[in-house]
mmCIF file of C-alpha atoms in Angstrom:
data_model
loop_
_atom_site.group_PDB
_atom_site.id
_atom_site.type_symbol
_atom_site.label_atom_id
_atom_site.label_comp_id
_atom_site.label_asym_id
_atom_site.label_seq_id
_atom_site.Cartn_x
_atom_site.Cartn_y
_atom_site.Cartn_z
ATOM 1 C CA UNK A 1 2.325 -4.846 19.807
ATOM 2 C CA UNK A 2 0.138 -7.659 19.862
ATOM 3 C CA UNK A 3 -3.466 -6.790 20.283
ATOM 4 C CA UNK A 4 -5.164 -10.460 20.160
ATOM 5 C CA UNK A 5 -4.869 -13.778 21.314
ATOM 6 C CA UNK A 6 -1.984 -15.411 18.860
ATOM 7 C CA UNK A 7 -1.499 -19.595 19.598
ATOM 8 C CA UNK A 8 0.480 -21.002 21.048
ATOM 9 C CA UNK A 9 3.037 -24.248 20.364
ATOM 10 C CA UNK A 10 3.936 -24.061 24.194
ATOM 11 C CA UNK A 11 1.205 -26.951 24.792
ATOM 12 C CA UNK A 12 2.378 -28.803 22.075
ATOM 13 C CA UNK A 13 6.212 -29.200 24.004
ATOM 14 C CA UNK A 14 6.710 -31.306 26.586
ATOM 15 C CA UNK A 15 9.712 -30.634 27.649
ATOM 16 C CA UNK A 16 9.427 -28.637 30.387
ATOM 17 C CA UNK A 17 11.461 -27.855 34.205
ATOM 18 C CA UNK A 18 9.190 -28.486 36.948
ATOM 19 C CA UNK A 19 10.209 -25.546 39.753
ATOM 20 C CA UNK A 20 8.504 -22.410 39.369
ATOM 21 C CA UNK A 21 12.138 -21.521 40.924
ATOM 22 C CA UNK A 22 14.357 -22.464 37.911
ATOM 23 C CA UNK A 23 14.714 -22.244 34.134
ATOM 24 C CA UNK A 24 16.095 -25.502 32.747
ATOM 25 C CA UNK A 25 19.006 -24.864 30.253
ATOM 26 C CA UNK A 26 18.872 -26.081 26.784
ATOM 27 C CA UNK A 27 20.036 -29.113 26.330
ATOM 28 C CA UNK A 28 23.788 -30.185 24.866
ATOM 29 C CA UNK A 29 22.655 -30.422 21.222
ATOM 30 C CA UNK A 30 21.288 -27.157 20.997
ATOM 31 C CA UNK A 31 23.469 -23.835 20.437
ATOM 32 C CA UNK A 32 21.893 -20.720 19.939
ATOM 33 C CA UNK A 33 24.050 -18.583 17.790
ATOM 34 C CA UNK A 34 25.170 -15.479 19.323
ATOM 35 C CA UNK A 35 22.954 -12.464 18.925
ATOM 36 C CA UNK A 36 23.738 -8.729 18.458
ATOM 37 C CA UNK A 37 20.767 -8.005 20.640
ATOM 38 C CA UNK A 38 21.343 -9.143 24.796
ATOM 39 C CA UNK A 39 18.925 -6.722 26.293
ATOM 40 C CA UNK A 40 16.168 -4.092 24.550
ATOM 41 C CA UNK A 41 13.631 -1.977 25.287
ATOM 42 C CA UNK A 42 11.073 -1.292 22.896
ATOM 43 C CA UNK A 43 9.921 2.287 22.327
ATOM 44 C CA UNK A 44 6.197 1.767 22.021
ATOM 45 C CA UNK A 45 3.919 4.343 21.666
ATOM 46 C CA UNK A 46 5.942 7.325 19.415
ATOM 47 C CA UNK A 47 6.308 6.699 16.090
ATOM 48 C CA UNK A 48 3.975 3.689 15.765
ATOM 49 C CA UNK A 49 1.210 6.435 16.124
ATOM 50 C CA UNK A 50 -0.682 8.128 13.848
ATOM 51 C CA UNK A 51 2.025 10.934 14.337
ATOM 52 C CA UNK A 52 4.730 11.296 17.441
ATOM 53 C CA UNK A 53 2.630 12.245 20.466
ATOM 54 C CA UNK A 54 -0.890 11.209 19.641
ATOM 55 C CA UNK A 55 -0.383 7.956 22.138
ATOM 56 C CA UNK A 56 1.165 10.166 24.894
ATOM 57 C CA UNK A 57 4.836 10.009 24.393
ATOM 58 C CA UNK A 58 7.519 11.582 22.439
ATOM 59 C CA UNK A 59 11.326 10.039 22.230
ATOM 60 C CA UNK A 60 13.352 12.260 24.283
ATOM 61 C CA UNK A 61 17.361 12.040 24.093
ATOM 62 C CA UNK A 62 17.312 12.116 27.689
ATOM 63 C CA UNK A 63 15.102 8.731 27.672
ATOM 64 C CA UNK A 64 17.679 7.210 25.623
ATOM 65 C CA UNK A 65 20.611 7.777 27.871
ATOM 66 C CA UNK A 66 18.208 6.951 30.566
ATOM 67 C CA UNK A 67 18.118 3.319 28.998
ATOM 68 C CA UNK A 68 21.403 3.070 28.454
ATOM 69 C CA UNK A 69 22.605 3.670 31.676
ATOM 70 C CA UNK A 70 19.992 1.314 33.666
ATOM 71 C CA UNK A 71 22.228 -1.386 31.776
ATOM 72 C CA UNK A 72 20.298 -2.138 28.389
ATOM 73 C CA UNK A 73 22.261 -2.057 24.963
ATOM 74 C CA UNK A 74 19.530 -1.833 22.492
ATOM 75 C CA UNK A 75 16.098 -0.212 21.624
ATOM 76 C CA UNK A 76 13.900 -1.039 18.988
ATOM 77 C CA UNK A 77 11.926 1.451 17.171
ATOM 78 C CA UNK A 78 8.481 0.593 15.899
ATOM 79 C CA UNK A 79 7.717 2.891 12.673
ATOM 80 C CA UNK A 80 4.442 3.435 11.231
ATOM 81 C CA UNK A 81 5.428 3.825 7.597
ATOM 82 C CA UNK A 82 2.266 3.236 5.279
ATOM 83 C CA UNK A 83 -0.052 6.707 6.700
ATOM 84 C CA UNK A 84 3.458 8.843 5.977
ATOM 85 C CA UNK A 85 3.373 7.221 2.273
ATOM 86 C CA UNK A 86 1.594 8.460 -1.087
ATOM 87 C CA UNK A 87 -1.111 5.717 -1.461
ATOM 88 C CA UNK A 88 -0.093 5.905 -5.518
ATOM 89 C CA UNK A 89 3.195 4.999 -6.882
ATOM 90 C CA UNK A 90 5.978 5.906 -6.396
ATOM 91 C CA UNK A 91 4.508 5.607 -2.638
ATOM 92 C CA UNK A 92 6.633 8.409 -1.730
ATOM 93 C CA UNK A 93 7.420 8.833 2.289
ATOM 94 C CA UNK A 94 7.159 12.129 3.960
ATOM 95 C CA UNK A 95 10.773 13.619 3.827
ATOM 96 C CA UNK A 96 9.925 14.704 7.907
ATOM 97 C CA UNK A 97 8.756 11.357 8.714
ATOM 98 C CA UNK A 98 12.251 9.772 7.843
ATOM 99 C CA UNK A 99 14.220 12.592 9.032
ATOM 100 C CA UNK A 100 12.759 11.940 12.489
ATOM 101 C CA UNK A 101 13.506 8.483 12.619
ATOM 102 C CA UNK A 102 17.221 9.351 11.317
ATOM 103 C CA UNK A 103 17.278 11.732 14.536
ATOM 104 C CA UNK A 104 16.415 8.924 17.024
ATOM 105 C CA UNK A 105 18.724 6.745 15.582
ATOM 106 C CA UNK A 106 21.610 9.449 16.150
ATOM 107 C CA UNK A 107 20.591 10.086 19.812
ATOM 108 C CA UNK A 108 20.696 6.224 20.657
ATOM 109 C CA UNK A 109 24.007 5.869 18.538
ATOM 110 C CA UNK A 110 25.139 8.705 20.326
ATOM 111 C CA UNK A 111 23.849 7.198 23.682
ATOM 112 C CA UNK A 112 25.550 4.051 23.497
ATOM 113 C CA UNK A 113 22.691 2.541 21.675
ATOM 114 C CA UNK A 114 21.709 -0.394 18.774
ATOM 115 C CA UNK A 115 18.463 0.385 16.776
ATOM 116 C CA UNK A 116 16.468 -1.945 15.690
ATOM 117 C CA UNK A 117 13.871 0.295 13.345
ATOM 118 C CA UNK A 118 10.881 -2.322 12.122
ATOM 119 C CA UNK A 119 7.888 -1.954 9.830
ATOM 120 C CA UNK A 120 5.048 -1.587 12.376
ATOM 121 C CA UNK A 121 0.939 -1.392 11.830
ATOM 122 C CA UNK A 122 0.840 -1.816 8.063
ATOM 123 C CA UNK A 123 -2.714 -2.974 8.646
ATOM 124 C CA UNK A 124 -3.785 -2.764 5.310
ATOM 125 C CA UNK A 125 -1.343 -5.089 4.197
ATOM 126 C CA UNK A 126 -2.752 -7.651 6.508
ATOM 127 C CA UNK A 127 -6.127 -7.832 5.164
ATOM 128 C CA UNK A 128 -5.059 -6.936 1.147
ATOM 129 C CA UNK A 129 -1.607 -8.317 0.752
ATOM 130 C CA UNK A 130 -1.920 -9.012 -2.715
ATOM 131 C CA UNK A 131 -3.008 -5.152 -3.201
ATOM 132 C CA UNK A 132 -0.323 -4.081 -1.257
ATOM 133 C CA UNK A 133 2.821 -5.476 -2.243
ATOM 134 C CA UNK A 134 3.644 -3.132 -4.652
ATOM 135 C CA UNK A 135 3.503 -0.486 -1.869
ATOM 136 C CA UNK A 136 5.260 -2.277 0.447
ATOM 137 C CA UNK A 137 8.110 -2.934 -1.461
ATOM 138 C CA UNK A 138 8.436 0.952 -2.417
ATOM 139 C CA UNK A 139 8.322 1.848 0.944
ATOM 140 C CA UNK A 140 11.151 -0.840 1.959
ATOM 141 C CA UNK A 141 13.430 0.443 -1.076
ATOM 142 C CA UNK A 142 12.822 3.947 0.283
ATOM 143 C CA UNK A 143 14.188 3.431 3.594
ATOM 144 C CA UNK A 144 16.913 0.671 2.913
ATOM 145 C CA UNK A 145 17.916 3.734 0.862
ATOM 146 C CA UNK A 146 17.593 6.768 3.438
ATOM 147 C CA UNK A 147 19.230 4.402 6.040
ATOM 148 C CA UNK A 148 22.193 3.224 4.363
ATOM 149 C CA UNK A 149 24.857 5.505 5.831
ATOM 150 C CA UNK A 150 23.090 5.163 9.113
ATOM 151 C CA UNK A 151 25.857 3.633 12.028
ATOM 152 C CA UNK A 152 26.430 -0.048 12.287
ATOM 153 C CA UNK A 153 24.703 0.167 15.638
ATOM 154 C CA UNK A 154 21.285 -0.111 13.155
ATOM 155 C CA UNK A 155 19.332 -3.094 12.441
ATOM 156 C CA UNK A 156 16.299 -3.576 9.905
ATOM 157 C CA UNK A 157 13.375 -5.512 10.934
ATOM 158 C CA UNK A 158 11.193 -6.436 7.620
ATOM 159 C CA UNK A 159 7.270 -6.179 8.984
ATOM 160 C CA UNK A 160 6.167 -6.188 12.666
ATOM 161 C CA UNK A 161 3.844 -8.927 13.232
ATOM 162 C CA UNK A 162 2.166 -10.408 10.062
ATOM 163 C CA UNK A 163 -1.397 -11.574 11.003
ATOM 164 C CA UNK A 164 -4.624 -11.954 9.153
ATOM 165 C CA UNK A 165 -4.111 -13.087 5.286
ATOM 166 C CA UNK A 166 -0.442 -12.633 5.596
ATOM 167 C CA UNK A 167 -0.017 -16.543 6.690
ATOM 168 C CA UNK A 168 3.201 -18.155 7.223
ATOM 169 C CA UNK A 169 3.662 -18.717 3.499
ATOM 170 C CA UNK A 170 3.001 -15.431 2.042
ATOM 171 C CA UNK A 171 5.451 -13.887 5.572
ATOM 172 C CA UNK A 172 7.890 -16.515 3.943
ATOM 173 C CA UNK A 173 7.554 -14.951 0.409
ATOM 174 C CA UNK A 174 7.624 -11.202 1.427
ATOM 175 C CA UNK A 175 10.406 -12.182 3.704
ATOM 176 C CA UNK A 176 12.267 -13.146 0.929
ATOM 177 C CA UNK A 177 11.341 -10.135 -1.172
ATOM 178 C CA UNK A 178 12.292 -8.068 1.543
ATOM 179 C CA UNK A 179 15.254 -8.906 2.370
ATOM 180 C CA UNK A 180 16.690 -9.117 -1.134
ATOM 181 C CA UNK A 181 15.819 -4.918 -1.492
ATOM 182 C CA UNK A 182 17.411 -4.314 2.043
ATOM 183 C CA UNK A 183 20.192 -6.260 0.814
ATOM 184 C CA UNK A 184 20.850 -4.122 -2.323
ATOM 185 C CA UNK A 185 21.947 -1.265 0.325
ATOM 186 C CA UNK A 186 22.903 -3.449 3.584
ATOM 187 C CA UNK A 187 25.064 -6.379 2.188
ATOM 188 C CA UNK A 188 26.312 -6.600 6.038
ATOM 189 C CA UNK A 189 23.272 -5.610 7.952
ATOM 190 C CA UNK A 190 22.013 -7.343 10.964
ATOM 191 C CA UNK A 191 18.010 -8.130 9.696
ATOM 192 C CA UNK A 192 15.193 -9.125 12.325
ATOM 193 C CA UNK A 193 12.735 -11.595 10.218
ATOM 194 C CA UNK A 194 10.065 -13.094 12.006
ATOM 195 C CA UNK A 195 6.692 -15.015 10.547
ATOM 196 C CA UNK A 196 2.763 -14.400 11.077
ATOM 197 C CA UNK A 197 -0.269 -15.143 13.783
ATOM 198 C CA UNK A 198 1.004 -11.806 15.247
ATOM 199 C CA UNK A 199 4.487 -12.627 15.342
ATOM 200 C CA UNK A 200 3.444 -16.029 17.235
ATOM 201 C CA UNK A 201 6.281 -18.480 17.842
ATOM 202 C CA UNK A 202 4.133 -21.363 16.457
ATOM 203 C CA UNK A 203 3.895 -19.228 13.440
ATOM 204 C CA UNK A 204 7.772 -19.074 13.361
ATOM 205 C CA UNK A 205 8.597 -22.978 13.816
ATOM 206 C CA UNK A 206 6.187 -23.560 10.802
ATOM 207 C CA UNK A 207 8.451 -20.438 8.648
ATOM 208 C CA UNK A 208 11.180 -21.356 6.482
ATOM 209 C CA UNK A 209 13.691 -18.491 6.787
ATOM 210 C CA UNK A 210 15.756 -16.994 3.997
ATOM 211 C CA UNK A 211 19.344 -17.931 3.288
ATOM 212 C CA UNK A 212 20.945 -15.473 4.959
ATOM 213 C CA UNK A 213 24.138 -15.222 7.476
ATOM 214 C CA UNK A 214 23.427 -12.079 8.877
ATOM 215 C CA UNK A 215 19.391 -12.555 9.795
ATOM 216 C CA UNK A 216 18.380 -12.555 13.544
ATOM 217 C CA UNK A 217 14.817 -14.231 13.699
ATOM 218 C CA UNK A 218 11.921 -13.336 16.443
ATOM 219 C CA UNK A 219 9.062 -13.955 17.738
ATOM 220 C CA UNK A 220 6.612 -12.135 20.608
ATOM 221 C CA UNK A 221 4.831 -13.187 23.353
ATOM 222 C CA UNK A 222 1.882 -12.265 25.383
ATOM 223 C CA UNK A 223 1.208 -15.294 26.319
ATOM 224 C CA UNK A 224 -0.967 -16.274 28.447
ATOM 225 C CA UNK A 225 -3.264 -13.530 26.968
ATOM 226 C CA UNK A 226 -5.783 -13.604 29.459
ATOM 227 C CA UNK A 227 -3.542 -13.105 31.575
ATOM 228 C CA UNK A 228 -0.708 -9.994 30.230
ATOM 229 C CA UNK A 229 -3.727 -8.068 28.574
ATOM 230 C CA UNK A 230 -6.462 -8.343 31.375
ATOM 231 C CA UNK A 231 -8.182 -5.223 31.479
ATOM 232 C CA UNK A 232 -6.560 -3.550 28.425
ATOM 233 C CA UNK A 233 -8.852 -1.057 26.352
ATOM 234 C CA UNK A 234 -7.773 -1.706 23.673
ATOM 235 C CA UNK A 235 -8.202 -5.644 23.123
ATOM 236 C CA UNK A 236 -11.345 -6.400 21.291
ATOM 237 C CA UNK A 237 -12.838 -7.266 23.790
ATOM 238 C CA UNK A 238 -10.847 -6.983 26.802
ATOM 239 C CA UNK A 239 -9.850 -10.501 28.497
ATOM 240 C CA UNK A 240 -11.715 -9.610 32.247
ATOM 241 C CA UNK A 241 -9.843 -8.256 35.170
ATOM 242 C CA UNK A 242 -8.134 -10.367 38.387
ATOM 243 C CA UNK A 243 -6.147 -13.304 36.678
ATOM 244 C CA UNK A 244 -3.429 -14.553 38.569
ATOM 245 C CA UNK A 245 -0.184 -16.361 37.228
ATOM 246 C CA UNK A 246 2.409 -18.190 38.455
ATOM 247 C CA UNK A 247 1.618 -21.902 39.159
ATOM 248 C CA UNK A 248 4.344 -24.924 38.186
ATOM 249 C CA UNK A 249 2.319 -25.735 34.989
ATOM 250 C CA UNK A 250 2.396 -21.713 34.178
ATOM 251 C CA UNK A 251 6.289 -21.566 34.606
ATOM 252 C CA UNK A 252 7.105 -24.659 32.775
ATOM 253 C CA UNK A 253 5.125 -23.307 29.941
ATOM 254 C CA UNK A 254 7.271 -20.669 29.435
ATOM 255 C CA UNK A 255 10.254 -22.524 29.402
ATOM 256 C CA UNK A 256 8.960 -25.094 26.996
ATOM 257 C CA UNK A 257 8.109 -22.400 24.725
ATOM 258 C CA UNK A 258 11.967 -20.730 24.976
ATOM 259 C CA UNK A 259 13.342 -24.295 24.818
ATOM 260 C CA UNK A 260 11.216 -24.879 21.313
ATOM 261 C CA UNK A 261 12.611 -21.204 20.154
ATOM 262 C CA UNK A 262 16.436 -22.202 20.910
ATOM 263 C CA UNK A 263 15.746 -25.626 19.651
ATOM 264 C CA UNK A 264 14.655 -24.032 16.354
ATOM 265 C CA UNK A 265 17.470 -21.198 16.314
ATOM 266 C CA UNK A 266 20.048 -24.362 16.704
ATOM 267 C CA UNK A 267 18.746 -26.106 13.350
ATOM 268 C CA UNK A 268 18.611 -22.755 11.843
ATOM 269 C CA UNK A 269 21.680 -21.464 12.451
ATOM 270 C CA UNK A 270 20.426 -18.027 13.265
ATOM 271 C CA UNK A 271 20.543 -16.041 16.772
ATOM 272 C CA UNK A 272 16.410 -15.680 18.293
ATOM 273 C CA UNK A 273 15.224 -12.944 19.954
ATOM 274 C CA UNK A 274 11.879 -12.506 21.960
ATOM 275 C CA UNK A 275 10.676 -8.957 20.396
ATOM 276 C CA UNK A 276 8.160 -8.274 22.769
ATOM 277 C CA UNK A 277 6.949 -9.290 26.210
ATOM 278 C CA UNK A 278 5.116 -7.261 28.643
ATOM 279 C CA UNK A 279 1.765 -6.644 30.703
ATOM 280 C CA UNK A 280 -0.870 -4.425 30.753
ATOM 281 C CA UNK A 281 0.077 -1.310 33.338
ATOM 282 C CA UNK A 282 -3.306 -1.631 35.043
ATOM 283 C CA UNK A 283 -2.459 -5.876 36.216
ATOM 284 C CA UNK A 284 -1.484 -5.302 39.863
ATOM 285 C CA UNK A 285 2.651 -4.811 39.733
ATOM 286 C CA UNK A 286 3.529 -7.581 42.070
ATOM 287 C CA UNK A 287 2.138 -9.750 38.580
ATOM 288 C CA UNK A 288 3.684 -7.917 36.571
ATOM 289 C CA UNK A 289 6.748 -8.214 37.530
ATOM 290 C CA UNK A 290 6.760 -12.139 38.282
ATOM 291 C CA UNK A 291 5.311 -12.852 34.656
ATOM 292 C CA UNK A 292 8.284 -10.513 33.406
ATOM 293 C CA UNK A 293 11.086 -12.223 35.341
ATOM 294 C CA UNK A 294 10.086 -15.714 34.304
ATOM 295 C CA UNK A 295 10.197 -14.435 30.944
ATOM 296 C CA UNK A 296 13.071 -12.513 30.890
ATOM 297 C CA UNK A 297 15.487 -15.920 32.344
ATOM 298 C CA UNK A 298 13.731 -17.792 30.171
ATOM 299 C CA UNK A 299 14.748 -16.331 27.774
ATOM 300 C CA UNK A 300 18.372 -15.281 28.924
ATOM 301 C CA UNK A 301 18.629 -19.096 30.326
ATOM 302 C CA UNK A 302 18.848 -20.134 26.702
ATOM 303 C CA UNK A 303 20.404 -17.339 24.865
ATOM 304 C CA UNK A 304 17.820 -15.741 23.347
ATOM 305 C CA UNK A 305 17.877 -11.699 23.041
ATOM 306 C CA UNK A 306 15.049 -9.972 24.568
ATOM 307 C CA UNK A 307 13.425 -6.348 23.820
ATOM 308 C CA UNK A 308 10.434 -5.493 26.601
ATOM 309 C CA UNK A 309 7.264 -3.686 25.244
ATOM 310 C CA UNK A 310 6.976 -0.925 26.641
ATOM 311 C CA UNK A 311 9.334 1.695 27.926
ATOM 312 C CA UNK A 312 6.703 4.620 29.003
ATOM 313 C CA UNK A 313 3.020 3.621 27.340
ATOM 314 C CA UNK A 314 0.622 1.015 28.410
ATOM 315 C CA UNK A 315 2.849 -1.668 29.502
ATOM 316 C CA UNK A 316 5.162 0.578 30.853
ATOM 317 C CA UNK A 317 8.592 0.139 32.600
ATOM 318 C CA UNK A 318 9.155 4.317 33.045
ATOM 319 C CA UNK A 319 6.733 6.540 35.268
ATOM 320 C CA UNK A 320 6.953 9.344 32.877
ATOM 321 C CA UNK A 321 4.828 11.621 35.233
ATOM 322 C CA UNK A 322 7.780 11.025 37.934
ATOM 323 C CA UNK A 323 10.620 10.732 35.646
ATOM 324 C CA UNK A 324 11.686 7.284 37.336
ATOM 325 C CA UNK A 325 11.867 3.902 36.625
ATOM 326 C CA UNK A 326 8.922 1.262 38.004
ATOM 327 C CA UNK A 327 11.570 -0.349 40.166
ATOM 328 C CA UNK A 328 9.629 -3.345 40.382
ATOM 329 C CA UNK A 329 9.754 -4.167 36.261
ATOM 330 C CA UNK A 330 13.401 -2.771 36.092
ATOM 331 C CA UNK A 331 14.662 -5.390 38.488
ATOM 332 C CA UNK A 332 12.513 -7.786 36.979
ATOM 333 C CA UNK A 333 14.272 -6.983 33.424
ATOM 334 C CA UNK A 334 17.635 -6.358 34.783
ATOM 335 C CA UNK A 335 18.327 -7.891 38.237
ATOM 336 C CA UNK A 336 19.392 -11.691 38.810
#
């Protein structure tokens, strides 16, 4: 999840619809490539922790069929590999660890569901990349190996928001790397690449992708920041409490910044999807659920795949306390 302001290229595009009512569709020379991913939900808050349960939720089976049902077809999994990995080679992972992400996977296979399991919080890799490579690339061997049985409901996303020293032309590099191990074990598999400033879409229309056929790029967006992460503890420091959203300007930067993503798909040749979106549970819901709507047809307008952050932490879509969904987010994810 993104935790600080990334920039933006939606001032830099012009084009733009001007009712806060509509999303303008792409125009006739752009074609997004059809993506394996329509509509996600990403399970924030489990294994991205320290360890399952520190961050106040646990991946039930029930939550999965929960999230099938409500009409979604994918979830994506954020792992936090490096603190379950020997810091000296061979960078061994806990056998437990992987086991447990192996279990998920089989309850949302056997719910109806895609996985998309990523590389999440590698936070020393950030700030050392050169030290860390070696690591990195152990670890990515290790689970392109444990996963390579796994259904073809699964797909591998290389590293979760590159920020810090990892610029766009080491994320290119590493990428590259990356991909090449997965592809040892996954000659077929679906693979999520994105590029760095936190996973920023700028950031991705400066990447140059690998060659690959079978690569889905992303990109996340929070944006504006102020705004989806007002309040939030956890921001350093917190962007202050009661801003609003929703004026013309506000809605046609959004869709400039999904037209620039399918524009940039198109000349790719790859299928885009928006790997996180969401606000802060503590922005009044009425907000909430505007921002999210916008976001979502944006997005949908132009054939972009879409996972939400979060199903049941901060920027929740689930009342775990009542069991039930926030019916104002759901219909803003799922209703027309």
């Amino acid at each position: 999840m993104l935790v600080r302001f990334a920039s933006s290229v939606l001032a830099l595009t012009l084009m733009a619809c001007s009712e806060p009512s509509s999303s303008a569709a792409p125009r006739g020379d752009i074609r997004v490539p059809a993506s394996p991913v329509d509509r996600c939900m990403n399970l924030g808050g489990a294994l991205e922790a320290p360890n399952e349960g520190d961050w106040g939720y646990t991946i039930r089976a029930e939550d999965l069929e929960t999230i099938k049902a409500a009409g979604f077809d994918t979830v994506r999994l954020p792992v936090r590999w490096d603190i379950h990995a020997m810091q000296r080679a061979p960078y061994t992972i806990r056998q437990h660890h992987i086991d447990r992400v192996k279990e998920v996977i089989a309850q949302a296979d056997a719910a109806g569901l895609q996985t998309i399991v990523d590389l999440h919080h590698y936070n020393e890799l950030m700030s050392r990349p050169d030290a860390h490579y070696e690591r990195l690339f152990a670890m990515w061997r290790q689970i392109a190996e444990a996963l390579q049985d796994a259904p073809d409901s699964v797909i591998l996303e290389l590293l979760n928001e590159p920020n810090n020293k990892m610029t766009v032309e080491r994320t290119d590099a590493v990428n590259a790397e990356l991909l090449s191990i997965v592809r040892e074990y996954h000659p077929d598999r679906w693979v999520v690449v994105g590029s760095a400033g936190w996973g920023s879409l700028s950031a991705l229309l400066e990447s140059d992708p690998p060659e690959d056929d079978r690569i889905i790029l992303t990109f996340h967006s929070y944006e504006p920041y102020d705004f989806t992460h007002q309040g939030a503890f956890f921001a350093d420091p917190p962007p202050p409490t009661g801003t609003r959203w929703g004026t013309v300007a506000e809605y046609s930067e959004i869709n400039a910044g999904a037209e620039a993503a399918a524009r940039f798909a198109s000349e790719q040749g790859h299928p885009m999807l928006l790997g996180e979106f969401g606000v802060y549970e503590e922005v009044p819901l009425e907000q909430r659920a505007v921002w999210t709507r916008a976001m979502r047809k944006a997005a949908e307008d132009r054939g972009i795949g879409w996972c939400y952050w979060d199903f049941a932490t901060t920027f929740k879509a689930y009342n775990l306390e009542r069991d039930e969904w926030i019916y104002s987010i759901k219909s803003a994810l799922l209703d027309n």
